[in-house]
PDB file of C-alpha atoms in Angstrom:
ATOM      1  CA  UNK A  16      41.316  60.718  -8.730  1.00  0.00           C
ATOM      2  CA  UNK A  17      43.199  63.312 -10.295  1.00  0.00           C
ATOM      3  CA  UNK A  18      41.793  63.924 -13.137  1.00  0.00           C
ATOM      4  CA  UNK A  19      38.480  62.808 -12.474  1.00  0.00           C
ATOM      5  CA  UNK A  20      35.511  65.303 -12.379  1.00  0.00           C
ATOM      6  CA  UNK A  21      33.006  64.901  -9.613  1.00  0.00           C
ATOM      7  CA  UNK A  22      29.077  63.837 -10.199  1.00  0.00           C
ATOM      8  CA  UNK A  23      28.914  61.654 -13.909  1.00  0.00           C
ATOM      9  CA  UNK A  24      32.898  60.765 -13.697  1.00  0.00           C
ATOM     10  CA  UNK A  25      32.853  59.978  -9.775  1.00  0.00           C
ATOM     11  CA  UNK A  26      29.711  57.608 -10.552  1.00  0.00           C
ATOM     12  CA  UNK A  27      31.389  55.709 -13.629  1.00  0.00           C
ATOM     13  CA  UNK A  28      33.634  55.501 -11.738  1.00  0.00           C
ATOM     14  CA  UNK A  29      32.022  54.375  -8.490  1.00  0.00           C
ATOM     15  CA  UNK A  30      30.291  51.833 -10.440  1.00  0.00           C
ATOM     16  CA  UNK A  31      33.188  50.695 -12.484  1.00  0.00           C
ATOM     17  CA  UNK A  32      33.937  49.379  -8.767  1.00  0.00           C
ATOM     18  CA  UNK A  33      30.927  47.568  -7.448  1.00  0.00           C
ATOM     19  CA  UNK A  34      31.023  45.670 -11.477  1.00  0.00           C
ATOM     20  CA  UNK A  35      33.849  44.495 -10.646  1.00  0.00           C
ATOM     21  CA  UNK A  36      33.687  43.910  -6.632  1.00  0.00           C
ATOM     22  CA  UNK A  37      30.051  42.692  -7.630  1.00  0.00           C
ATOM     23  CA  UNK A  38      29.286  41.459 -10.948  1.00  0.00           C
ATOM     24  CA  UNK A  39      26.545  43.564 -10.902  1.00  0.00           C
ATOM     25  CA  UNK A  40      25.891  47.471 -11.693  1.00  0.00           C
ATOM     26  CA  UNK A  41      25.252  49.912  -9.017  1.00  0.00           C
ATOM     27  CA  UNK A  42      22.168  50.234 -10.313  1.00  0.00           C
ATOM     28  CA  UNK A  43      21.136  46.146 -11.032  1.00  0.00           C
ATOM     29  CA  UNK A  44      22.333  45.976  -6.657  1.00  0.00           C
ATOM     30  CA  UNK A  45      19.735  48.632  -6.211  1.00  0.00           C
ATOM     31  CA  UNK A  46      16.812  46.308  -8.385  1.00  0.00           C
ATOM     32  CA  UNK A  47      17.699  43.350  -6.179  1.00  0.00           C
ATOM     33  CA  UNK A  48      17.381  44.702  -3.318  1.00  0.00           C
ATOM     34  CA  UNK A  49      13.953  46.917  -4.701  1.00  0.00           C
ATOM     35  CA  UNK A  50      15.187  50.108  -4.362  1.00  0.00           C
ATOM     36  CA  UNK A  51      14.044  53.670  -6.058  1.00  0.00           C
ATOM     37  CA  UNK A  52      15.420  56.452  -4.455  1.00  0.00           C
ATOM     38  CA  UNK A  53      17.171  54.565  -1.535  1.00  0.00           C
ATOM     39  CA  UNK A  54      20.789  54.679  -0.116  1.00  0.00           C
ATOM     40  CA  UNK A  55      22.242  51.266  -1.937  1.00  0.00           C
ATOM     41  CA  UNK A  56      24.886  51.971   1.241  1.00  0.00           C
ATOM     42  CA  UNK A  57      22.717  52.162   3.171  1.00  0.00           C
ATOM     43  CA  UNK A  58      20.506  48.934   2.676  1.00  0.00           C
ATOM     44  CA  UNK A  59      23.332  46.786   2.343  1.00  0.00           C
ATOM     45  CA  UNK A  60      24.308  43.782   4.595  1.00  0.00           C
ATOM     46  CA  UNK A  61      27.367  43.844   5.928  1.00  0.00           C
ATOM     47  CA  UNK A  62      28.914  41.223   3.942  1.00  0.00           C
ATOM     48  CA  UNK A  63      27.955  43.696   0.496  1.00  0.00           C
ATOM     49  CA  UNK A  64      29.676  46.545   2.837  1.00  0.00           C
ATOM     50  CA  UNK A  65      32.632  44.932   3.364  1.00  0.00           C
ATOM     51  CA  UNK A  66      33.100  44.021  -0.038  1.00  0.00           C
ATOM     52  CA  UNK A  67      32.557  47.412  -1.516  1.00  0.00           C
ATOM     53  CA  UNK A  68      34.372  48.825   0.948  1.00  0.00           C
ATOM     54  CA  UNK A  69      37.450  46.671   0.331  1.00  0.00           C
ATOM     55  CA  UNK A  70      36.877  47.590  -3.405  1.00  0.00           C
ATOM     56  CA  UNK A  71      37.046  51.172  -2.559  1.00  0.00           C
ATOM     57  CA  UNK A  72      40.224  50.470  -0.153  1.00  0.00           C
ATOM     58  CA  UNK A  73      41.647  48.601  -2.944  1.00  0.00           C
ATOM     59  CA  UNK A  74      41.110  51.672  -5.917  1.00  0.00           C
ATOM     60  CA  UNK A  75      42.898  54.092  -3.669  1.00  0.00           C
ATOM     61  CA  UNK A  76      46.020  52.618  -2.027  1.00  0.00           C
ATOM     62  CA  UNK A  77      46.508  51.289  -6.369  1.00  0.00           C
ATOM     63  CA  UNK A  78      45.119  54.734  -6.988  1.00  0.00           C
ATOM     64  CA  UNK A  79      47.701  56.210  -4.525  1.00  0.00           C
ATOM     65  CA  UNK A  80      50.713  53.892  -5.805  1.00  0.00           C
ATOM     66  CA  UNK A  81      49.564  54.987  -9.562  1.00  0.00           C
ATOM     67  CA  UNK A  82      48.551  57.834  -9.713  1.00  0.00           C
ATOM     68  CA  UNK A  83      46.427  57.610 -12.748  1.00  0.00           C
ATOM     69  CA  UNK A  84      46.383  61.114 -15.078  1.00  0.00           C
ATOM     70  CA  UNK A  85      42.707  61.304 -15.657  1.00  0.00           C
ATOM     71  CA  UNK A  86      39.501  59.538 -16.157  1.00  0.00           C
ATOM     72  CA  UNK A  87      40.258  57.284 -18.939  1.00  0.00           C
ATOM     73  CA  UNK A  88      43.642  55.741 -16.452  1.00  0.00           C
ATOM     74  CA  UNK A  89      41.054  56.463 -13.011  1.00  0.00           C
ATOM     75  CA  UNK A  90      38.683  53.500 -14.410  1.00  0.00           C
ATOM     76  CA  UNK A  91      41.664  51.143 -15.191  1.00  0.00           C
ATOM     77  CA  UNK A  92      42.636  51.365 -11.143  1.00  0.00           C
ATOM     78  CA  UNK A  93      38.393  51.153 -10.489  1.00  0.00           C
ATOM     79  CA  UNK A  94      38.328  48.405 -12.358  1.00  0.00           C
ATOM     80  CA  UNK A  95      41.350  46.204 -10.876  1.00  0.00           C
ATOM     81  CA  UNK A  96      40.132  47.320  -7.229  1.00  0.00           C
ATOM     82  CA  UNK A  97      36.856  46.301  -7.568  1.00  0.00           C
ATOM     83  CA  UNK A  98      38.642  43.102  -8.711  1.00  0.00           C
ATOM     84  CA  UNK A  99      40.757  41.983  -5.965  1.00  0.00           C
ATOM     85  CA  UNK A 100      37.184  42.962  -4.276  1.00  0.00           C
ATOM     86  CA  UNK A 101      35.348  40.519  -6.745  1.00  0.00           C
ATOM     87  CA  UNK A 102      38.118  38.085  -5.068  1.00  0.00           C
ATOM     88  CA  UNK A 103      37.373  37.841  -2.146  1.00  0.00           C
ATOM     89  CA  UNK A 104      33.866  37.690  -2.463  1.00  0.00           C
ATOM     90  CA  UNK A 105      34.282  35.210  -5.208  1.00  0.00           C
ATOM     91  CA  UNK A 106      36.322  32.998  -2.998  1.00  0.00           C
ATOM     92  CA  UNK A 107      34.023  33.330   0.194  1.00  0.00           C
ATOM     93  CA  UNK A 108      31.187  32.040  -2.170  1.00  0.00           C
ATOM     94  CA  UNK A 109      33.083  29.456  -2.903  1.00  0.00           C
ATOM     95  CA  UNK A 110      34.318  28.612   0.857  1.00  0.00           C
ATOM     96  CA  UNK A 111      30.406  29.070   2.485  1.00  0.00           C
ATOM     97  CA  UNK A 112      28.163  27.216  -0.462  1.00  0.00           C
ATOM     98  CA  UNK A 113      26.265  31.181   0.567  1.00  0.00           C
ATOM     99  CA  UNK A 114      25.516  33.922  -2.179  1.00  0.00           C
ATOM    100  CA  UNK A 115      26.427  37.761  -0.653  1.00  0.00           C
ATOM    101  CA  UNK A 116      24.663  39.064  -3.677  1.00  0.00           C
ATOM    102  CA  UNK A 117      20.258  39.182  -0.993  1.00  0.00           C
ATOM    103  CA  UNK A 118      17.797  41.082  -1.714  1.00  0.00           C
ATOM    104  CA  UNK A 119      17.686  41.921   2.307  1.00  0.00           C
ATOM    105  CA  UNK A 120      17.651  46.225   2.560  1.00  0.00           C
ATOM    106  CA  UNK A 121      16.869  48.163   5.291  1.00  0.00           C
ATOM    107  CA  UNK A 122      13.413  48.370   5.598  1.00  0.00           C
ATOM    108  CA  UNK A 123      13.376  45.224   7.961  1.00  0.00           C
ATOM    109  CA  UNK A 124      17.016  46.165   9.563  1.00  0.00           C
ATOM    110  CA  UNK A 125      16.902  42.708  11.675  1.00  0.00           C
ATOM    111  CA  UNK A 126      17.514  41.198   8.807  1.00  0.00           C
ATOM    112  CA  UNK A 127      20.566  43.320   6.943  1.00  0.00           C
ATOM    113  CA  UNK A 128      22.602  41.080  10.267  1.00  0.00           C
ATOM    114  CA  UNK A 129      21.009  37.405   9.881  1.00  0.00           C
ATOM    115  CA  UNK A 130      23.041  35.122   8.034  1.00  0.00           C
ATOM    116  CA  UNK A 131      22.186  34.678   4.334  1.00  0.00           C
ATOM    117  CA  UNK A 132      19.956  30.831   3.418  1.00  0.00           C
TER     118      UNK A 132
END
């Protein structure tokens, strides 16, 4: 996004997408999975990964359309993109009766793709 500095600002925007998508920050998501320094994305279930990617895709597409100028406008776009993924997450959870965010992680990769109980 234009006018966004790599590093801290980029991390804040990523966290904004996560908060809007999952209702939790990336730090909270890592805590649920029992992760310290491990990469969150490498420890997501397929469902979590798809929701995460939808939030990123929606943010990118909105950004292309709206051309945010600077960090403040980019933060709004990140939240809007994440909200699209968050709506999908809530609809799927409601329909299936299962939570998408889980404690499953790559310490036992076989479990990542199992249905949530």
